[in-house]
Amino acid sequence: MNPQELGRAEDIERILIDEKVIEKRLDAMAEQIDREFPSGPIVALILLKGALVFAADLLRRLPRPLDIECLKVASYHGGTESSGVVTFLDHALPDVQGRHVLLLDDILDTGRTLQAVTQRLLSEGCAAVHTAVLLAKDRTREAEIDADYVGFVIGDEFVVGYGLDYKGRYRNLPFVGVLKSDIATPH
Ligand code: XMP
């Protein structure tokens, strides 16, 4: 693949959270989740694609048995503005009946995604949904939901890296950064 298409660190205006800081925070988050999470069967449900990198790093720090499942949802369609509609791209949900779900997403923004998935899981009979996000934007939510575990609270600006993308790029950057304004154009 053309390196241009992978997303380049030079496109980043500034690094918001660097790799070392993320790693340290994940140690603390995993410790807190392990301490607080009820005993018994856990399903860790990763929302694709954004939470992939965060979940891989967080779940490897959790010293307990768990099932790992993925769910593909979309609320952005490539740009920097949420479409306002959460679409389930998978037809079937994993079996969550009577189980505690640790729902992992990259970022809590309007809140619509976590709310839609939480409601769907509860309607499928799961015992409880516990939510963990790497980032939470400091803004008024459009859906009444908060995450149980938050890595970092950030300002209301569009970020990429560490799993988060702009038009499919920059997910592989090892840090969270803000794109240069001439590259990020809302549409
Ligand atoms: P909501 O608005 O439903 O948003 O809480 C959650 C989903 O929207 C995407 N999102 C972002 N993606 N940079 C991104 O790359 C951002 O700043 C951003 N804000 C929201 C993301 O997919 C998340 O799961």
PDB file of C-alpha atoms and ligand atoms in Angstrom:
ATOM      1  CA  MET A   1       0.000   0.000   0.000  1.00  0.00           C
ATOM      2  CA  ASN A   2       1.110   3.520  -0.735  1.00  0.00           C
ATOM      3  CA  PRO A   3       2.489   4.970   2.564  1.00  0.00           C
ATOM      4  CA  GLN A   4       0.427   8.084   1.816  1.00  0.00           C
ATOM      5  CA  GLU A   5      -2.735   6.021   2.261  1.00  0.00           C
ATOM      6  CA  LEU A   6      -1.695   4.636   5.642  1.00  0.00           C
ATOM      7  CA  GLY A   7      -1.721   8.081   7.237  1.00  0.00           C
ATOM      8  CA  ARG A   8       1.410   9.993   8.052  1.00  0.00           C
ATOM      9  CA  ALA A   9       2.553  11.433  11.348  1.00  0.00           C
ATOM     10  CA  GLU A  10       3.395  14.663   9.426  1.00  0.00           C
ATOM     11  CA  ASP A  11      -0.342  15.223   8.934  1.00  0.00           C
ATOM     12  CA  ILE A  12      -0.741  15.687  12.682  1.00  0.00           C
ATOM     13  CA  GLU A  13      -0.922  19.224  14.050  1.00  0.00           C
ATOM     14  CA  ARG A  14      -0.054  18.116  17.573  1.00  0.00           C
ATOM     15  CA  ILE A  15       0.192  15.001  19.659  1.00  0.00           C
ATOM     16  CA  LEU A  16      -2.510  15.054  22.319  1.00  0.00           C
ATOM     17  CA  ILE A  17      -1.605  11.858  24.205  1.00  0.00           C
ATOM     18  CA  ASP A  18       1.624  10.040  23.579  1.00  0.00           C
ATOM     19  CA  GLU A  19       2.262   6.316  23.637  1.00  0.00           C
ATOM     20  CA  LYS A  20       3.918   6.171  27.063  1.00  0.00           C
ATOM     21  CA  VAL A  21       1.096   8.113  28.708  1.00  0.00           C
ATOM     22  CA  ILE A  22      -1.495   5.804  27.105  1.00  0.00           C
ATOM     23  CA  GLU A  23       0.366   2.711  28.323  1.00  0.00           C
ATOM     24  CA  LYS A  24       0.507   3.984  31.888  1.00  0.00           C
ATOM     25  CA  ARG A  25      -3.172   4.877  31.903  1.00  0.00           C
ATOM     26  CA  LEU A  26      -4.121   1.447  30.539  1.00  0.00           C
ATOM     27  CA  ASP A  27      -2.249  -0.204  33.437  1.00  0.00           C
ATOM     28  CA  ALA A  28      -4.413   1.754  35.882  1.00  0.00           C
ATOM     29  CA  MET A  29      -7.652   1.150  33.953  1.00  0.00           C
ATOM     30  CA  ALA A  30      -7.068  -2.600  33.787  1.00  0.00           C
ATOM     31  CA  GLU A  31      -6.309  -2.682  37.491  1.00  0.00           C
ATOM     32  CA  GLN A  32      -9.530  -0.804  38.271  1.00  0.00           C
ATOM     33  CA  ILE A  33     -11.653  -2.980  35.972  1.00  0.00           C
ATOM     34  CA  ASP A  34     -10.205  -6.152  37.469  1.00  0.00           C
ATOM     35  CA  ARG A  35     -10.874  -4.886  40.986  1.00  0.00           C
ATOM     36  CA  GLU A  36     -14.432  -3.707  40.338  1.00  0.00           C
ATOM     37  CA  PHE A  37     -15.740  -6.169  37.792  1.00  0.00           C
ATOM     38  CA  PRO A  38     -18.084  -8.849  39.169  1.00  0.00           C
ATOM     39  CA  SER A  39     -16.738 -12.375  39.199  1.00  0.00           C
ATOM     40  CA  GLY A  40     -18.179 -14.820  36.698  1.00  0.00           C
ATOM     41  CA  PRO A  41     -18.326 -15.047  32.950  1.00  0.00           C
ATOM     42  CA  ILE A  42     -17.378 -11.888  31.085  1.00  0.00           C
ATOM     43  CA  VAL A  43     -17.797 -11.015  27.463  1.00  0.00           C
ATOM     44  CA  ALA A  44     -15.477  -8.266  26.251  1.00  0.00           C
ATOM     45  CA  LEU A  45     -17.258  -6.754  23.259  1.00  0.00           C
ATOM     46  CA  ILE A  46     -15.048  -4.640  20.990  1.00  0.00           C
ATOM     47  CA  LEU A  47     -16.695  -2.079  18.727  1.00  0.00           C
ATOM     48  CA  LEU A  48     -14.948  -2.191  15.362  1.00  0.00           C
ATOM     49  CA  LYS A  49     -12.938  -0.720  14.015  1.00  0.00           C
ATOM     50  CA  GLY A  50     -12.071   2.186  16.277  1.00  0.00           C
ATOM     51  CA  ALA A  51     -11.699   0.271  19.566  1.00  0.00           C
ATOM     52  CA  LEU A  52      -9.453  -2.425  18.119  1.00  0.00           C
ATOM     53  CA  VAL A  53      -6.094  -1.011  19.232  1.00  0.00           C
ATOM     54  CA  PHE A  54      -7.335   0.179  22.636  1.00  0.00           C
ATOM     55  CA  ALA A  55      -9.034  -3.162  23.351  1.00  0.00           C
ATOM     56  CA  ALA A  56      -6.030  -5.243  22.304  1.00  0.00           C
ATOM     57  CA  ASP A  57      -3.788  -3.312  24.679  1.00  0.00           C
ATOM     58  CA  LEU A  58      -6.287  -3.142  27.552  1.00  0.00           C
ATOM     59  CA  LEU A  59      -7.511  -6.741  27.471  1.00  0.00           C
ATOM     60  CA  ARG A  60      -3.973  -8.135  27.537  1.00  0.00           C
ATOM     61  CA  ARG A  61      -3.591  -6.386  30.883  1.00  0.00           C
ATOM     62  CA  LEU A  62      -6.677  -8.073  32.377  1.00  0.00           C
ATOM     63  CA  PRO A  63      -5.624 -11.167  34.308  1.00  0.00           C
ATOM     64  CA  ARG A  64      -8.924 -13.052  34.154  1.00  0.00           C
ATOM     65  CA  PRO A  65     -10.698 -15.378  31.772  1.00  0.00           C
ATOM     66  CA  LEU A  66     -12.918 -13.653  29.266  1.00  0.00           C
ATOM     67  CA  ASP A  67     -14.512 -14.166  25.906  1.00  0.00           C
ATOM     68  CA  ILE A  68     -13.599 -11.645  23.267  1.00  0.00           C
ATOM     69  CA  GLU A  69     -16.234 -10.695  20.717  1.00  0.00           C
ATOM     70  CA  CYS A  70     -16.418  -7.946  18.106  1.00  0.00           C
ATOM     71  CA  LEU A  71     -19.289  -5.920  16.751  1.00  0.00           C
ATOM     72  CA  LYS A  72     -19.185  -3.629  13.769  1.00  0.00           C
ATOM     73  CA  VAL A  73     -21.194  -0.443  14.052  1.00  0.00           C
ATOM     74  CA  ALA A  74     -20.957   2.857  12.203  1.00  0.00           C
ATOM     75  CA  SER A  75     -22.032   6.374  13.003  1.00  0.00           C
ATOM     76  CA  TYR A  76     -19.449   8.269  11.002  1.00  0.00           C
ATOM     77  CA  HIS A  77     -19.223   7.785   7.291  1.00  0.00           C
ATOM     78  CA  GLY A  78     -15.626   8.720   6.732  1.00  0.00           C
ATOM     79  CA  GLY A  79     -15.494  12.399   7.687  1.00  0.00           C
ATOM     80  CA  THR A  80     -15.423  14.360  10.933  1.00  0.00           C
ATOM     81  CA  GLU A  81     -19.172  14.809  11.489  1.00  0.00           C
ATOM     82  CA  SER A  82     -21.335  12.115  13.104  1.00  0.00           C
ATOM     83  CA  SER A  83     -24.220  11.069  10.863  1.00  0.00           C
ATOM     84  CA  GLY A  84     -26.460  10.832  13.938  1.00  0.00           C
ATOM     85  CA  VAL A  85     -27.569   7.306  13.032  1.00  0.00           C
ATOM     86  CA  VAL A  86     -25.964   4.222  14.566  1.00  0.00           C
ATOM     87  CA  THR A  87     -25.967   1.342  12.105  1.00  0.00           C
ATOM     88  CA  PHE A  88     -25.353  -2.272  13.162  1.00  0.00           C
ATOM     89  CA  LEU A  89     -23.256  -3.742  10.375  1.00  0.00           C
ATOM     90  CA  ASP A  90     -23.331  -7.275  11.816  1.00  0.00           C
ATOM     91  CA  HIS A  91     -26.566  -9.198  11.522  1.00  0.00           C
ATOM     92  CA  ALA A  92     -26.196 -11.248  14.692  1.00  0.00           C
ATOM     93  CA  LEU A  93     -24.951 -10.286  18.128  1.00  0.00           C
ATOM     94  CA  PRO A  94     -22.761 -12.660  20.162  1.00  0.00           C
ATOM     95  CA  ASP A  95     -24.543 -14.677  22.853  1.00  0.00           C
ATOM     96  CA  VAL A  96     -24.703 -12.356  25.865  1.00  0.00           C
ATOM     97  CA  GLN A  97     -27.646 -13.962  27.665  1.00  0.00           C
ATOM     98  CA  GLY A  98     -27.134 -13.693  31.453  1.00  0.00           C
ATOM     99  CA  ARG A  99     -23.550 -12.471  31.073  1.00  0.00           C
ATOM    100  CA  HIS A 100     -21.743  -9.311  32.128  1.00  0.00           C
ATOM    101  CA  VAL A 101     -20.516  -7.414  29.095  1.00  0.00           C
ATOM    102  CA  LEU A 102     -17.497  -5.141  29.078  1.00  0.00           C
ATOM    103  CA  LEU A 103     -18.299  -2.928  26.099  1.00  0.00           C
ATOM    104  CA  LEU A 104     -15.214  -1.256  24.621  1.00  0.00           C
ATOM    105  CA  ASP A 105     -15.224   1.769  22.358  1.00  0.00           C
ATOM    106  CA  ASP A 106     -12.537   4.186  21.265  1.00  0.00           C
ATOM    107  CA  ILE A 107     -14.285   7.436  22.105  1.00  0.00           C
ATOM    108  CA  LEU A 108     -17.448   8.737  23.753  1.00  0.00           C
ATOM    109  CA  ASP A 109     -18.650  11.738  21.789  1.00  0.00           C
ATOM    110  CA  THR A 110     -22.407  12.320  21.312  1.00  0.00           C
ATOM    111  CA  GLY A 111     -23.064   9.129  23.297  1.00  0.00           C
ATOM    112  CA  ARG A 112     -25.362   7.675  20.631  1.00  0.00           C
ATOM    113  CA  THR A 113     -23.174   4.671  19.863  1.00  0.00           C
ATOM    114  CA  LEU A 114     -22.750   3.468  23.445  1.00  0.00           C
ATOM    115  CA  GLN A 115     -26.411   4.071  24.136  1.00  0.00           C
ATOM    116  CA  ALA A 116     -27.641   2.182  21.052  1.00  0.00           C
ATOM    117  CA  VAL A 117     -25.366  -0.797  21.669  1.00  0.00           C
ATOM    118  CA  THR A 118     -26.125  -0.883  25.409  1.00  0.00           C
ATOM    119  CA  GLN A 119     -29.877  -0.916  24.724  1.00  0.00           C
ATOM    120  CA  ARG A 120     -29.468  -3.656  22.151  1.00  0.00           C
ATOM    121  CA  LEU A 121     -27.398  -5.813  24.542  1.00  0.00           C
ATOM    122  CA  LEU A 122     -29.905  -5.389  27.356  1.00  0.00           C
ATOM    123  CA  SER A 123     -32.721  -6.325  25.010  1.00  0.00           C
ATOM    124  CA  GLU A 124     -30.766  -9.502  24.206  1.00  0.00           C
ATOM    125  CA  GLY A 125     -30.858 -10.419  27.920  1.00  0.00           C
ATOM    126  CA  CYS A 126     -27.332  -9.676  29.101  1.00  0.00           C
ATOM    127  CA  ALA A 127     -26.910  -9.337  32.883  1.00  0.00           C
ATOM    128  CA  ALA A 128     -25.291  -5.894  32.757  1.00  0.00           C
ATOM    129  CA  VAL A 129     -23.294  -3.667  30.417  1.00  0.00           C
ATOM    130  CA  HIS A 130     -20.123  -2.025  31.738  1.00  0.00           C
ATOM    131  CA  THR A 131     -18.631   0.505  29.336  1.00  0.00           C
ATOM    132  CA  ALA A 132     -14.974   1.411  28.825  1.00  0.00           C
ATOM    133  CA  VAL A 133     -13.625   4.034  26.436  1.00  0.00           C
ATOM    134  CA  LEU A 134     -10.136   5.287  25.788  1.00  0.00           C
ATOM    135  CA  LEU A 135     -11.354   8.864  25.310  1.00  0.00           C
ATOM    136  CA  ALA A 136     -14.386  10.885  26.366  1.00  0.00           C
ATOM    137  CA  LYS A 137     -15.015  14.291  24.841  1.00  0.00           C
ATOM    138  CA  ASP A 138     -15.798  17.046  27.322  1.00  0.00           C
ATOM    139  CA  ARG A 139     -19.116  18.125  25.800  1.00  0.00           C
ATOM    140  CA  THR A 140     -22.864  17.879  26.283  1.00  0.00           C
ATOM    141  CA  ARG A 141     -23.998  14.434  25.182  1.00  0.00           C
ATOM    142  CA  GLU A 142     -26.941  13.942  22.861  1.00  0.00           C
ATOM    143  CA  ALA A 143     -27.715  10.598  24.482  1.00  0.00           C
ATOM    144  CA  GLU A 144     -27.889  10.223  28.245  1.00  0.00           C
ATOM    145  CA  ILE A 145     -24.994   7.903  28.864  1.00  0.00           C
ATOM    146  CA  ASP A 146     -21.606   7.991  30.525  1.00  0.00           C
ATOM    147  CA  ALA A 147     -18.821   5.444  30.401  1.00  0.00           C
ATOM    148  CA  ASP A 148     -17.947   3.461  33.525  1.00  0.00           C
ATOM    149  CA  TYR A 149     -14.240   3.482  32.686  1.00  0.00           C
ATOM    150  CA  VAL A 150     -12.606   6.417  30.876  1.00  0.00           C
ATOM    151  CA  GLY A 151      -8.970   6.621  29.860  1.00  0.00           C
ATOM    152  CA  PHE A 152      -8.759  10.354  29.163  1.00  0.00           C
ATOM    153  CA  VAL A 153     -11.191  13.254  29.013  1.00  0.00           C
ATOM    154  CA  ILE A 154     -10.314  15.441  26.016  1.00  0.00           C
ATOM    155  CA  GLY A 155     -11.580  18.684  24.464  1.00  0.00           C
ATOM    156  CA  ASP A 156     -14.246  18.720  21.775  1.00  0.00           C
ATOM    157  CA  GLU A 157     -11.975  18.327  18.761  1.00  0.00           C
ATOM    158  CA  PHE A 158     -11.546  15.626  16.151  1.00  0.00           C
ATOM    159  CA  VAL A 159      -8.725  13.234  16.977  1.00  0.00           C
ATOM    160  CA  VAL A 160      -7.038  10.357  15.180  1.00  0.00           C
ATOM    161  CA  GLY A 161      -4.511   7.646  15.912  1.00  0.00           C
ATOM    162  CA  TYR A 162      -4.378   4.655  18.253  1.00  0.00           C
ATOM    163  CA  GLY A 163      -7.342   3.114  16.418  1.00  0.00           C
ATOM    164  CA  LEU A 164      -9.182   6.295  15.485  1.00  0.00           C
ATOM    165  CA  ASP A 165      -9.361   7.260  11.830  1.00  0.00           C
ATOM    166  CA  TYR A 166     -10.099  10.023   9.410  1.00  0.00           C
ATOM    167  CA  LYS A 167     -11.430   8.557   6.156  1.00  0.00           C
ATOM    168  CA  GLY A 168      -9.951   5.190   7.080  1.00  0.00           C
ATOM    169  CA  ARG A 169      -6.438   6.513   7.748  1.00  0.00           C
ATOM    170  CA  TYR A 170      -4.236   7.140  10.798  1.00  0.00           C
ATOM    171  CA  ARG A 171      -5.517   4.183  12.879  1.00  0.00           C
ATOM    172  CA  ASN A 172      -1.988   2.794  13.054  1.00  0.00           C
ATOM    173  CA  LEU A 173      -0.415   5.865  14.618  1.00  0.00           C
ATOM    174  CA  PRO A 174       0.794   4.886  18.120  1.00  0.00           C
ATOM    175  CA  PHE A 175      -0.465   8.109  19.722  1.00  0.00           C
ATOM    176  CA  VAL A 176      -3.663  10.192  19.786  1.00  0.00           C
ATOM    177  CA  GLY A 177      -3.271  13.409  17.827  1.00  0.00           C
ATOM    178  CA  VAL A 178      -5.142  16.289  16.237  1.00  0.00           C
ATOM    179  CA  LEU A 179      -5.136  16.466  12.449  1.00  0.00           C
ATOM    180  CA  LYS A 180      -3.895  19.557  10.637  1.00  0.00           C
ATOM    181  CA  SER A 181      -6.918  21.665   9.759  1.00  0.00           C
ATOM    182  CA  ASP A 182      -6.149  21.695   6.013  1.00  0.00           C
ATOM    183  CA  ILE A 183      -6.472  17.883   6.005  1.00  0.00           C
ATOM    184  CA  ALA A 184      -9.624  17.502   8.156  1.00  0.00           C
ATOM    185  CA  THR A 185     -12.589  18.855   6.251  1.00  0.00           C
ATOM    186  CA  PRO A 186     -16.066  18.048   7.636  1.00  0.00           C
ATOM    187  CA  HIS A 187     -18.544  16.709   5.105  1.00  0.00           C
TER     188      HIS A 187
HETATM  189  P1  XMP B   1     -20.739   8.897  19.487  1.00  0.00           P
HETATM  190  O1  XMP B   1     -21.022  10.268  18.914  1.00  0.00           O
HETATM  191  O2  XMP B   1     -21.757   7.899  19.045  1.00  0.00           O
HETATM  192  O3  XMP B   1     -19.363   8.585  18.797  1.00  0.00           O
HETATM  193  O4  XMP B   1     -20.493   8.942  20.968  1.00  0.00           O
HETATM  194  C1  XMP B   1     -18.738   7.436  18.915  1.00  0.00           C
HETATM  195  C2  XMP B   1     -18.088   7.050  17.621  1.00  0.00           C
HETATM  196  O5  XMP B   1     -17.860   8.157  16.728  1.00  0.00           O
HETATM  197  C3  XMP B   1     -16.554   8.136  16.240  1.00  0.00           C
HETATM  198  N1  XMP B   1     -15.873   9.392  16.685  1.00  0.00           N
HETATM  199  C4  XMP B   1     -14.640   9.755  16.333  1.00  0.00           C
HETATM  200  N2  XMP B   1     -13.741   9.156  15.538  1.00  0.00           N
HETATM  201  N3  XMP B   1     -12.213  10.912  15.947  1.00  0.00           N
HETATM  202  C5  XMP B   1     -12.525   9.740  15.346  1.00  0.00           C
HETATM  203  O6  XMP B   1     -11.697   9.201  14.645  1.00  0.00           O
HETATM  204  C6  XMP B   1     -13.068  11.587  16.747  1.00  0.00           C
HETATM  205  O7  XMP B   1     -12.731  12.652  17.275  1.00  0.00           O
HETATM  206  C7  XMP B   1     -14.350  10.967  16.944  1.00  0.00           C
HETATM  207  N4  XMP B   1     -15.441  11.321  17.677  1.00  0.00           N
HETATM  208  C8  XMP B   1     -16.340  10.312  17.485  1.00  0.00           C
HETATM  209  C9  XMP B   1     -15.913   6.914  16.795  1.00  0.00           C
HETATM  210  O8  XMP B   1     -15.979   5.920  15.818  1.00  0.00           O
HETATM  211  C10 XMP B   1     -16.754   6.504  17.958  1.00  0.00           C
HETATM  212  O9  XMP B   1     -16.820   5.118  18.110  1.00  0.00           O
END
